[in-house]
Amino acid sequence: MMRLLISFSLVLLGRCQYHETLLDSPPSSVLSSLQTNSPFLDDLVNNPLNYFISNVKHKSPADAKDDTAACLEKIYSLAKSFKSEESLRFVDALGKPPSGFLNGNTVLMGSYDTCKSMIKSAGYGANYKPCKIKAVMTLSNNTKVNTPVTWTVCFPKECRNGNFTELKRAILNIINSRYDPIHIAEKTVITTCDEDYTYDVGAYCAIILISIILFMVIVGTLWEPVVILLTSMKASEDRKVLVNSEHGNDDEIVPDSPALSNPVVAPVQKSTIGEVFKCFSLQRTIGALFNTTTKEGQILCMNGIRVLSINWVVLGHVYYIGLGAADYTDYVAMWRRYPMAIIYNALPSVDTFLFLSGFLVSLLLSKDLARKGRFNAVGYYLHRYLRLTVPFLVVTLGQGFLAHVFIRGPFQDILIPGHRNCVKWWWTNILYINNLVPWNKVEFCVGQSWYLSNDFQFFVFAPIFIWLLYKSPKIGISVTLSTLLCSCVTAGIICYYNNLGPTTVFDPHAANFTDFRLLYDKPWIRCPPYLIGLLGGWFCFKNLDSLKLYVSRLSFVTRLLVSVTLWIITCTVQYLVVFGLHNDMLRKTNGEKLNLAESSLYESLARSGWGLALLLQILMCQCGLGGFINKLLSWRGWIVLSRLTFSVYLLHYIIIQSFIVQLRHPFFYKPDYEIAILYIGFLGMSYLAAALMYIMVEQPLIFIERMTYRR
């Protein structure tokens, strides 16, 4: 491994020597020192670069269709003219092996800002653009290195679009033949360059939609005060005319007139347009956000569960999104730490939302069936679709079509795949089928949107199960449990026959997202928590009152024993679901194979176990067995935050990405204190953005819906 990493560093930069004069010189004199220090330049770049350029020129055809010849010609001229400022800045902008390279810090950062400043208008011979080359190295025995290597370079504009097919092929031939045991497969090399992206149709749609929302908010906020003011002014003028006509003098106003001493302001006439605008009034929407009044029968502990779960989701994504710019120093050692299971196995946080969604749908629809005796399909589906789709559409257009235009930085390649996917697959978002289309690829338009598709698909079929549970409980329970069993068995079989790990973290085919395509985002795999939620909601509707009565008749000691026992059991199950994979992580980081039977069993049972534990905990909180945990989860402060969880889920992803993209250095996973500071910042910004989304989009939709129902 040592030989491998040293060889690769020499491939990139040559034999770098230490020069005290450079360290002692002020920044302004470094450039002039380099111009006359040709031995340093030869050792730093010229020797290896000359070798590569000469070989690549010889092996690349002059008529290459991807501008390889022009690109090489420009780079070759820079390598031969080290006395020019342009060539020195070109070298300065190249990525170099950083400290900790031999320990896994394989992100060779160049100077993004230096490269961007090199333009013709500033006196340089060409316009330059930062590019990033990523590759996966393997040893001669086909064992993959733990991390890919990222090299940031500064290419002249002659090297267009980063599509250097012949150049890459020639360089790879040199590396693979000359620098044994390194082998880099051409298919693993990805080159992306910073481009000047322009607005496309999706970007204009995003701008129009956001502008309409802002217009509605501004007009709606001013509507009522302005209408009241204008009505009052008109009423005042009418009173003046009335008083003057009573005294026969059109020019004189009598202040003691009864019409003035007892003014009556005409009521503001309501109009449909005005009522719609008022739905966007900030006075109303902000008041609705901070309203903490509760109704009898509400399950308040769900608010705390919802907020804690979304905070867990954000924490997991801080680590996950950071992978695109990560410093992998001691990366393996970090994952071997026992508490890190909360991060790499944060997947149950999403199962919590699926369970809560199924629980509430079942509970509310069961009550509706008992009250009305029928199912309003149009209202059921239309209500859900509009409430989800409008905020989701705002995020899809903003994150998929605008973010890459406005958010620029060294790691912009993190955003580009999302934009390309949105150009092709944006329509799958609004149809909620992006976890199924495309079938054999992971090409999400908005990476976090797979959950919304699963949730909506479950919502579509939920009435079937709820109707069966309501009409014939035995048949309903049998059908629901049979579906649950089929899902569990299917997950285990897929995991076993495709040799997959228990979660995406342990996927041996991670480069192809095999686990994600087959298991992670498919509805027939993710449905167990939702199905358990459906059963739980129906059970609460039928038996919660009698269960409360039964528990209230138990003695204090019995209630205490039952409570402690059930809390220990449920918390143990959840603990095993999250931390039960620690030994698998140790095996993986040691290069050992995972036990396929254990992985399949975990994949089959983990989601169901998590959902059952949640169901019992909610029932305990509702029946008086929750103790201080119920008081904590039912705190009124959670009510406000819980209203924001949907928008937090939609917005936190791009907020984290916008930070990572603009980093001028790799993303560091340690110390833990620094990550904690970043996490608190991301979480706070996510809630702030979610509050804006709520008062400008979500709550106005609720008001419009209520107004429509009244009419």
XYZ file of C-alpha atoms in Angstrom:
711
model
C 0.000 0.000 0.000
C 2.840 2.398 0.844
C 4.502 1.740 -2.490
C 1.199 2.192 -4.270
C 0.451 5.592 -2.759
C 3.991 6.897 -3.180
C 3.972 5.808 -6.815
C 0.734 7.577 -7.470
C 1.931 10.784 -5.846
C 5.036 10.695 -8.060
C 2.873 10.139 -11.092
C 0.987 13.315 -10.363
C 3.719 15.723 -9.312
C 7.192 14.228 -9.459
C 9.811 14.348 -6.727
C 8.946 17.404 -4.605
C 11.839 18.866 -2.600
C 11.774 21.112 0.454
C 12.841 24.733 -0.024
C 13.136 26.958 3.029
C 13.313 30.096 0.873
C 9.714 29.622 -0.229
C 8.440 29.193 3.311
C 10.319 32.235 4.548
C 9.239 34.472 1.671
C 6.197 36.683 1.903
C 3.311 35.764 -0.438
C 4.093 38.634 -2.802
C 7.616 37.333 -3.480
C 6.735 33.651 -3.957
C 5.836 34.099 -7.624
C 9.076 35.896 -8.484
C 11.090 33.269 -6.610
C 9.490 30.467 -8.587
C 10.206 32.162 -11.910
C 13.964 31.892 -11.361
C 14.052 28.617 -9.441
C 14.088 26.226 -12.396
C 15.472 23.181 -10.471
C 12.478 23.355 -8.149
C 10.104 23.559 -11.074
C 11.783 20.653 -12.823
C 11.533 18.504 -9.706
C 7.968 19.595 -9.032
C 6.376 19.218 -12.437
C 8.565 19.330 -15.505
C 10.183 15.894 -15.353
C 7.019 13.791 -15.018
C 4.920 16.211 -17.066
C 7.344 16.209 -19.992
C 7.329 12.429 -19.984
C 3.547 12.256 -19.957
C 3.046 14.977 -22.535
C 5.539 13.532 -24.976
C 4.072 10.044 -24.690
C 0.510 11.220 -24.862
C 1.241 13.423 -27.889
C 2.785 10.447 -29.592
C -0.138 8.143 -28.799
C -3.009 10.571 -29.413
C -4.168 11.217 -32.988
C -3.923 14.797 -34.165
C -7.430 14.668 -35.572
C -9.025 13.576 -32.270
C -12.673 14.595 -32.220
C -12.623 15.606 -28.556
C -10.005 18.355 -28.996
C -7.273 16.218 -27.455
C -4.606 17.577 -29.813
C -5.362 21.239 -29.059
C -5.581 20.484 -25.354
C -2.221 18.705 -25.318
C -0.602 21.413 -27.385
C -1.581 24.063 -24.849
C -0.522 21.996 -21.816
C 2.785 21.158 -23.525
C 3.483 24.830 -24.187
C 2.805 25.624 -20.525
C 5.172 22.879 -19.392
C 7.943 24.357 -21.558
C 7.561 27.986 -20.455
C 8.017 28.122 -16.713
C 9.296 31.693 -16.789
C 5.817 33.033 -17.540
C 3.326 33.934 -14.846
C 0.634 32.024 -16.720
C 2.499 28.721 -16.514
C 3.365 29.284 -12.855
C -0.243 29.944 -11.941
C -1.224 26.905 -13.999
C 1.093 24.784 -11.839
C -0.059 26.530 -8.664
C -3.699 25.706 -9.465
C -2.944 21.991 -9.866
C -3.826 19.654 -7.019
C -0.885 18.293 -5.030
C -0.630 15.385 -2.591
C -1.714 16.814 0.776
C -0.559 15.967 4.253
C -2.025 12.659 5.297
C -2.002 11.302 1.744
C -0.537 7.994 2.881
C -3.243 7.700 5.532
C -6.117 8.101 3.103
C -6.410 11.826 2.354
C -6.617 11.256 -1.386
C -8.378 14.495 -2.329
C -5.685 16.438 -4.187
C -7.139 19.929 -4.021
C -5.908 22.618 -6.343
C -6.689 26.296 -6.156
C -10.167 26.807 -7.546
C -10.017 30.593 -7.254
C -6.581 30.829 -8.888
C -7.815 28.828 -11.843
C -11.008 30.883 -12.188
C -8.963 34.100 -12.181
C -6.931 33.000 -15.211
C -8.880 34.550 -18.069
C -7.826 36.251 -21.292
C -9.072 39.637 -20.145
C -6.524 39.476 -17.306
C -3.633 39.040 -19.742
C -3.437 35.263 -19.942
C -3.193 33.340 -23.194
C -6.370 31.376 -22.596
C -9.415 31.065 -20.418
C -8.998 28.349 -17.798
C -11.519 26.211 -15.952
C -11.185 23.980 -12.890
C -11.688 20.286 -13.572
C -11.826 17.250 -11.345
C -10.565 13.799 -12.243
C -11.804 10.894 -10.126
C -10.562 7.331 -10.436
C -10.583 4.088 -8.491
C -7.197 2.435 -8.178
C -6.753 -1.305 -7.822
C -3.752 -3.411 -6.958
C -2.439 -6.130 -9.216
C -4.574 -8.659 -7.306
C -7.749 -6.663 -8.132
C -8.224 -5.536 -4.522
C -9.774 -2.083 -4.477
C -8.135 0.701 -2.558
C -10.448 1.892 0.216
C -11.105 5.258 -1.389
C -11.166 6.803 -4.847
C -8.551 9.374 -5.748
C -9.706 12.884 -6.651
C -7.333 15.194 -8.504
C -8.268 18.817 -9.151
C -6.581 20.360 -12.180
C -6.793 23.601 -14.126
C -7.308 23.055 -17.837
C -7.256 25.635 -20.620
C -10.490 26.111 -22.481
C -8.954 24.205 -25.394
C -9.754 21.144 -23.322
C -13.499 21.350 -23.814
C -16.212 19.653 -21.794
C -13.869 17.429 -19.827
C -14.362 14.694 -22.450
C -10.729 13.775 -22.975
C -11.237 10.273 -24.257
C -7.940 9.833 -26.098
C -6.012 11.756 -23.467
C -7.388 9.606 -20.651
C -6.762 6.410 -22.578
C -3.155 7.316 -23.323
C -2.368 8.384 -19.757
C -3.984 5.238 -18.365
C -1.871 3.086 -20.685
C 1.255 4.797 -19.371
C 0.264 4.450 -15.707
C -0.861 0.846 -15.999
C 2.258 -0.250 -17.897
C 4.886 1.803 -16.046
C 3.703 2.061 -12.441
C 3.071 -1.478 -11.262
C 1.091 -2.500 -9.133
C -1.268 0.382 -9.920
C -4.108 -0.375 -12.277
C -6.832 2.112 -13.163
C -9.696 0.884 -15.300
C -10.855 3.413 -17.867
C -14.499 2.962 -16.859
C -13.724 4.185 -13.311
C -12.266 7.508 -14.504
C -14.750 10.376 -14.331
C -13.810 13.867 -15.470
C -15.997 16.871 -14.708
C -15.257 20.513 -15.348
C -16.649 23.765 -14.052
C -18.959 25.132 -16.710
C -20.864 28.358 -17.121
C -24.320 26.904 -16.848
C -27.216 28.903 -18.221
C -30.919 28.875 -17.487
C -32.912 26.097 -19.099
C -36.668 25.593 -19.227
C -36.712 24.068 -15.752
C -34.804 27.034 -14.321
C -37.275 29.501 -15.840
C -40.169 27.446 -14.459
C -38.542 27.562 -11.022
C -38.118 31.338 -11.203
C -41.729 31.813 -12.353
C -43.125 29.561 -9.609
C -41.067 31.207 -6.869
C -42.023 34.653 -8.183
C -45.727 33.749 -8.112
C -45.428 32.528 -4.526
C -43.629 35.708 -3.440
C -46.221 37.843 -5.235
C -49.067 36.008 -3.506
C -47.401 36.379 -0.113
C -46.771 40.110 -0.551
C -50.238 40.874 -1.896
C -51.900 38.558 0.618
C -50.087 40.173 3.532
C -51.086 43.670 2.391
C -54.543 42.776 1.142
C -56.606 43.040 4.311
C -54.932 46.181 5.759
C -55.139 47.971 2.408
C -58.772 46.958 1.814
C -59.747 48.084 5.318
C -57.924 51.384 4.808
C -59.551 52.030 1.432
C -62.991 51.075 2.789
C -62.540 53.412 5.750
C -61.484 56.271 3.477
C -64.475 55.697 1.238
C -66.812 55.567 4.257
C -65.323 58.820 5.547
C -65.925 60.530 2.219
C -69.496 59.229 2.188
C -70.103 60.657 5.662
C -68.807 64.041 4.601
C -71.167 64.107 1.658
C -74.042 62.991 3.902
C -73.406 65.719 6.503
C -73.041 68.511 3.972
C -76.192 67.484 2.146
C -78.118 67.505 5.444
C -77.104 71.169 6.086
C -77.503 72.284 2.516
C -73.850 73.344 2.209
C -71.546 71.367 -0.053
C -68.493 73.337 1.100
C -68.945 73.221 4.860
C -68.394 70.284 7.186
C -70.238 70.260 10.483
C -68.117 68.420 13.103
C -70.960 67.897 15.589
C -73.107 65.977 13.166
C -74.494 62.692 14.500
C -73.129 61.021 11.380
C -69.599 61.952 12.473
C -70.009 61.408 16.197
C -71.241 57.842 15.589
C -69.260 56.675 12.558
C -70.114 53.288 11.125
C -67.515 51.648 8.914
C -69.057 49.607 6.157
C -68.149 45.949 6.381
C -65.474 44.722 3.984
C -67.120 42.802 1.202
C -65.571 39.400 0.628
C -64.489 38.230 -2.804
C -63.071 34.924 -3.953
C -59.861 36.529 -5.202
C -59.431 38.403 -1.958
C -60.012 35.281 0.108
C -57.365 33.403 -1.908
C -54.841 36.192 -1.441
C -55.562 36.314 2.287
C -54.625 32.631 2.541
C -51.025 33.777 1.901
C -51.101 36.516 4.530
C -48.060 36.254 6.792
C -50.111 37.345 9.787
C -52.322 34.299 9.349
C -49.695 31.749 8.341
C -47.216 32.706 11.059
C -50.002 32.601 13.615
C -50.955 29.117 12.427
C -47.339 27.950 12.665
C -46.950 28.991 16.301
C -50.404 27.863 17.395
C -49.895 25.180 20.070
C -53.503 24.544 21.038
C -54.443 20.887 21.074
C -57.634 18.903 20.674
C -58.867 15.981 22.663
C -57.723 12.672 21.247
C -54.513 13.945 19.653
C -51.469 11.708 20.073
C -48.982 14.327 21.249
C -46.031 11.985 21.689
C -45.859 11.659 17.905
C -44.675 15.270 17.672
C -41.527 14.521 19.639
C -40.905 11.285 17.728
C -41.273 13.119 14.420
C -38.839 15.905 15.356
C -36.193 13.580 16.796
C -36.416 11.366 13.704
C -35.932 14.205 11.224
C -32.966 15.431 13.266
C -31.512 11.940 12.925
C -32.085 12.018 9.156
C -30.187 15.309 8.870
C -27.312 13.941 10.963
C -26.952 10.913 8.700
C -26.982 13.062 5.573
C -24.268 15.359 6.917
C -21.912 12.382 6.802
C -23.355 10.906 3.608
C -23.309 14.078 1.472
C -19.855 14.928 2.789
C -18.508 11.790 1.097
C -18.393 13.701 -2.187
C -15.630 15.924 -0.801
C -14.320 13.810 2.062
C -10.857 13.588 3.521
C -10.594 9.856 4.139
C -7.832 10.101 6.735
C -8.594 7.485 9.391
C -11.953 7.003 7.686
C -11.995 3.277 8.361
C -11.007 3.777 11.989
C -13.914 6.193 12.415
C -16.480 3.644 11.265
C -15.040 1.032 13.593
C -16.046 3.133 16.589
C -19.106 1.711 18.288
C -21.193 4.939 18.529
C -20.825 5.538 14.782
C -23.522 2.913 14.164
C -25.979 5.761 14.757
C -24.556 7.380 11.608
C -23.924 4.546 9.167
C -27.141 2.814 10.223
C -29.436 5.836 10.456
C -31.859 4.138 8.080
C -34.528 3.361 10.747
C -35.151 7.103 11.020
C -36.975 6.917 7.680
C -38.855 3.786 8.769
C -40.185 5.862 11.658
C -41.845 8.289 9.259
C -43.329 5.450 7.222
C -44.780 3.953 10.400
C -46.232 7.282 11.564
C -47.726 7.924 8.145
C -49.477 4.552 8.070
C -50.645 4.916 11.671
C -52.258 8.327 11.142
C -53.843 7.408 7.800
C -55.409 4.322 9.352
C -56.602 6.121 12.476
C -58.154 9.094 10.655
C -59.711 7.082 7.857
C -61.187 4.591 10.322
C -62.797 7.470 12.226
C -64.098 8.901 8.955
C -65.609 5.571 7.944
C -67.275 5.193 11.357
C -68.733 8.703 11.166
C -69.868 8.789 7.518
C -69.998 5.126 6.569
C -68.337 5.824 3.232
C -64.994 6.706 1.677
C -64.550 9.973 -0.258
C -61.903 8.833 -2.716
C -61.599 12.150 -4.583
C -61.030 14.199 -1.453
C -58.720 11.556 0.018
C -56.314 11.449 -2.923
C -56.581 15.070 -4.065
C -55.905 16.393 -0.555
C -52.744 14.317 -0.193
C -51.463 14.948 -3.710
C -51.736 18.731 -3.531
C -50.356 18.981 -0.002
C -47.251 16.996 -1.015
C -46.750 18.043 -4.605
C -46.674 21.833 -4.423
C -43.816 22.031 -1.863
C -42.132 19.072 -3.573
C -42.369 20.832 -6.947
C -40.761 23.967 -5.514
C -37.834 21.899 -4.249
C -37.593 19.842 -7.451
C -37.349 22.932 -9.635
C -35.059 24.797 -7.246
C -32.692 21.954 -6.372
C -32.778 20.296 -9.779
C -32.679 23.280 -12.144
C -31.437 26.342 -10.241
C -28.959 25.160 -7.619
C -26.163 24.252 -10.041
C -26.400 27.695 -11.668
C -26.106 29.735 -8.473
C -24.030 27.467 -6.209
C -20.498 27.297 -7.589
C -17.350 25.845 -6.113
C -14.615 23.196 -6.312
C -17.064 20.357 -5.641
C -19.774 21.449 -8.045
C -19.748 17.957 -9.537
C -21.898 16.973 -6.530
C -24.811 18.957 -8.022
C -24.401 18.154 -11.723
C -25.756 14.568 -11.680
C -28.921 15.786 -9.971
C -29.491 18.375 -12.693
C -28.930 15.864 -15.475
C -31.314 13.442 -13.829
C -33.953 16.155 -13.424
C -33.737 17.022 -17.127
C -34.596 13.402 -17.948
C -36.759 12.291 -15.042
C -38.438 15.358 -13.472
C -41.860 13.981 -14.412
C -41.326 10.883 -12.260
C -41.313 13.162 -9.206
C -44.759 14.616 -9.757
C -46.103 11.124 -10.535
C -44.358 9.674 -7.475
C -42.747 6.808 -9.366
C -39.079 7.840 -9.214
C -38.251 4.782 -7.106
C -39.454 2.608 -9.993
C -38.441 4.632 -13.063
C -35.792 4.161 -14.342
C -35.941 0.565 -13.251
C -32.295 -0.492 -13.375
C -30.545 2.774 -12.525
C -30.246 5.121 -9.558
C -30.936 8.459 -11.235
C -32.988 10.462 -8.786
C -34.091 13.971 -9.583
C -33.710 15.261 -5.995
C -31.861 12.577 -4.079
C -34.091 12.465 -0.999
C -37.300 12.114 -3.022
C -37.393 8.293 -3.055
C -39.110 8.372 0.352
C -41.974 10.552 -0.915
C -42.669 8.119 -3.744
C -42.809 5.189 -1.342
C -45.050 7.055 1.065
C -47.476 8.138 -1.656
C -47.605 4.658 -3.172
C -48.454 3.219 0.243
C -51.056 5.952 0.688
C -52.711 4.962 -2.603
C -53.243 1.343 -1.502
C -53.890 2.023 2.197
C -57.713 2.336 1.846
C -57.898 -1.289 0.692
C -56.376 -2.541 3.934
C -58.298 -0.059 6.097
C -61.621 -0.936 4.444
C -60.995 -4.637 5.065
C -60.027 -3.958 8.681
C -63.159 -1.881 9.175
C -65.616 -4.238 7.479
C -64.111 -7.598 8.436
C -61.282 -7.359 10.982
C -60.270 -11.022 10.613
C -59.891 -10.753 6.853
C -58.203 -7.357 7.154
C -55.679 -8.564 9.713
C -54.968 -11.705 7.662
C -54.405 -9.753 4.433
C -52.208 -7.151 6.124
C -50.062 -9.715 7.945
C -49.750 -11.830 4.794
C -48.527 -8.796 2.846
C -46.098 -8.027 5.649
C -44.763 -11.589 5.632
C -44.333 -11.598 1.852
C -42.346 -8.367 2.050
C -40.034 -9.744 4.738
C -39.418 -12.993 2.858
C -38.818 -11.143 -0.421
C -36.229 -8.879 1.200
C -34.350 -11.859 2.630
C -34.379 -13.776 -0.664
C -33.152 -10.790 -2.686
C -30.399 -10.141 -0.157
C -29.286 -13.784 -0.144
C -29.291 -14.527 -3.874
C -27.646 -11.227 -4.842
C -24.984 -11.467 -2.135
C -25.916 -8.117 -0.607
C -25.059 -6.671 2.768
C -27.711 -6.008 5.409
C -27.872 -2.306 4.433
C -26.469 -0.079 1.709
C -23.397 0.585 3.882
C -22.362 -3.044 3.485
C -23.175 -3.421 -0.201
C -20.199 -5.194 -1.849
C -21.372 -3.755 -5.184
C -21.659 -0.207 -3.862
C -20.208 1.320 -7.034
C -23.230 0.025 -8.951
C -25.768 0.851 -6.215
C -26.957 -2.749 -6.373
C -28.381 -2.670 -2.858
C -30.166 0.620 -3.508
C -31.752 -0.573 -6.752
C -32.925 -3.910 -5.386
C -33.714 -3.226 -1.748
C -33.440 0.265 -0.399
C -36.020 2.259 -2.368
C -38.481 -0.389 -3.547
C -42.009 -0.226 -2.045
C -42.402 -3.994 -1.640
C -39.285 -3.921 0.577
C -39.989 -0.715 2.538
C -43.660 -1.396 3.346
C -43.410 -3.353 6.676
C -43.310 -0.257 8.966
C -46.229 1.262 7.045
C -48.291 -1.931 7.295
C -47.597 -2.141 11.032
C -48.683 1.492 11.270
C -51.967 0.634 9.504
C -52.642 -2.138 12.002
C -51.672 0.103 14.902
C -53.932 2.959 13.803
C -56.895 0.629 13.398
C -56.176 -0.997 16.776
C -56.123 2.403 18.502
C -59.396 3.346 16.848
C -61.078 0.160 18.051
C -59.495 -0.535 21.430
C -57.599 2.475 22.804
C -60.357 3.620 25.169
C -60.892 0.144 26.590
C -57.149 -0.358 26.895
C -56.839 2.897 28.856
C -59.620 1.764 31.164
C -57.993 -1.625 31.708
C -54.594 -0.091 32.522
C -56.161 2.437 34.897
C -57.589 -0.412 36.986
C -54.199 -2.007 37.509
C -52.344 -1.399 40.742
C -49.432 1.022 40.780
C -46.869 -1.778 41.191
C -48.357 -3.766 38.312
C -48.383 -0.723 36.029
C -44.792 0.022 36.971
C -43.648 -3.541 36.256
C -45.508 -3.681 32.937
C -44.191 -0.268 31.912
C -40.553 -0.990 32.770
C -40.687 -4.422 31.129
C -42.204 -3.169 27.872
C -39.857 -0.183 27.655
C -36.833 -2.448 28.176
C -38.054 -4.874 25.505
C -38.865 -2.214 22.898
C -35.680 -0.216 23.494
C -33.630 -3.421 23.284
C -35.176 -4.260 19.915
C -34.420 -0.769 18.610
C -30.905 -0.955 20.022
C -30.276 -4.244 18.203
C -31.656 -2.846 14.945
C -29.231 0.095 15.063
C -26.155 -1.295 16.820
C -26.551 -4.934 15.851
C -24.482 -4.312 12.719
C -21.353 -3.233 14.563
C -19.689 -6.637 14.227
C -20.468 -6.612 10.522
C -18.737 -3.249 10.240
C -15.674 -4.676 11.993
C -15.638 -7.586 9.551
C -16.004 -5.324 6.557
C -13.233 -2.934 7.610
C -10.989 -5.955 8.245
C -11.603 -7.180 4.711
C -13.615 -10.200 5.849
C -16.733 -11.513 4.159
C -20.068 -10.982 5.856
C -22.245 -13.894 6.869
C -24.839 -14.037 4.114
C -27.451 -15.810 6.236
C -27.145 -13.208 8.998
C -27.403 -10.376 6.479
C -30.544 -11.866 4.944
C -32.147 -12.406 8.348
C -31.422 -8.821 9.371
C -32.809 -7.469 6.096
C -35.983 -9.509 6.625
C -36.739 -8.572 10.220
C -35.136 -5.207 11.047
C -37.831 -2.916 9.636
C -40.675 -4.930 11.132
C -38.953 -5.041 14.512
C -38.487 -1.284 14.467
C -42.142 -0.681 13.575
C -43.461 -3.041 16.263
C -41.287 -1.386 18.909
C -42.593 2.043 17.912
C -46.192 0.832 18.034
C -45.819 -0.509 21.564
C -44.115 2.686 22.722
C -46.921 4.871 21.364
C -49.543 2.648 22.966
C -47.726 2.888 26.303
C -47.613 6.671 26.040
C -51.353 6.765 25.311
C -52.318 4.346 28.088
C -50.488 6.028 30.942
C -47.406 3.793 30.877
C -45.108 6.344 29.251
C -43.937 8.127 32.379
C -41.353 10.860 31.888
C -40.698 9.671 28.317
C -44.265 10.514 27.354
C -43.955 13.919 29.044
C -40.765 14.592 27.094
C -42.184 13.507 23.736
C -45.477 15.346 24.354
C -43.857 18.695 25.169
C -45.810 21.503 23.496
C -42.675 22.944 21.953
C -42.493 19.937 19.627
C -45.809 20.950 18.036
C -44.293 23.884 16.173
C -41.178 21.969 15.107
C -43.185 18.927 14.035
C -45.083 21.074 11.525
C -41.763 21.819 9.851
C -40.450 18.263 9.533
C -41.760 17.732 5.981
C -40.076 20.883 4.696
C -36.925 20.114 6.690
C -36.750 16.783 4.882
C -37.176 18.489 1.519
C -34.725 21.340 2.096
C -31.913 20.036 4.307
C -30.315 18.115 1.431
C -29.581 21.141 -0.751
C -28.552 23.197 2.283
C -25.843 20.660 3.139
C -24.863 20.315 -0.519
C -24.490 24.080 -0.959
C -21.943 24.126 1.860
C -19.991 21.097 0.615
C -19.867 22.364 -2.976
C -18.200 25.640 -1.983
C -15.510 24.155 0.275
C -11.951 25.123 -0.664
C -10.614 22.090 1.182
C -11.728 18.495 1.697
C -14.564 17.803 4.083
C -13.121 16.585 7.388
C -14.937 13.994 9.491
C -13.005 14.832 12.615
C -12.795 16.064 15.222
C -16.300 15.160 16.363
C -16.659 18.618 17.884
C -16.282 20.237 14.468
C -18.875 17.921 12.943
C -21.218 18.732 15.842
C -20.858 22.462 15.136
C -21.587 21.911 11.436
C -24.548 19.693 12.235
C -26.116 22.275 14.530
C -25.655 24.889 11.817
C -27.165 22.699 9.101
C -30.064 21.777 11.347
C -30.772 25.398 12.274
C -30.636 26.539 8.646
C -32.903 23.657 7.639
C -35.546 24.619 10.198
C -35.294 28.285 9.212
C -35.759 27.451 5.530
C -38.562 25.036 6.451
C -40.338 27.791 8.378
C -40.277 29.969 5.260
C -41.576 27.096 3.157
C -44.341 26.449 5.677
C -45.639 30.006 5.960
C -45.339 30.687 2.229
C -46.451 27.367 0.700
C -47.700 24.674 3.078
C -50.031 26.659 5.341
C -51.544 28.737 2.503
C -52.466 25.447 0.808
C -54.198 24.342 4.015
C -56.170 27.596 4.136
C -57.171 27.306 0.461
C -58.287 23.736 1.010
C -60.459 24.727 3.978
C -61.941 27.601 2.010
C -62.781 25.248 -0.861
C -64.480 22.753 1.457
C -66.591 25.530 3.037
C -67.812 26.542 -0.359
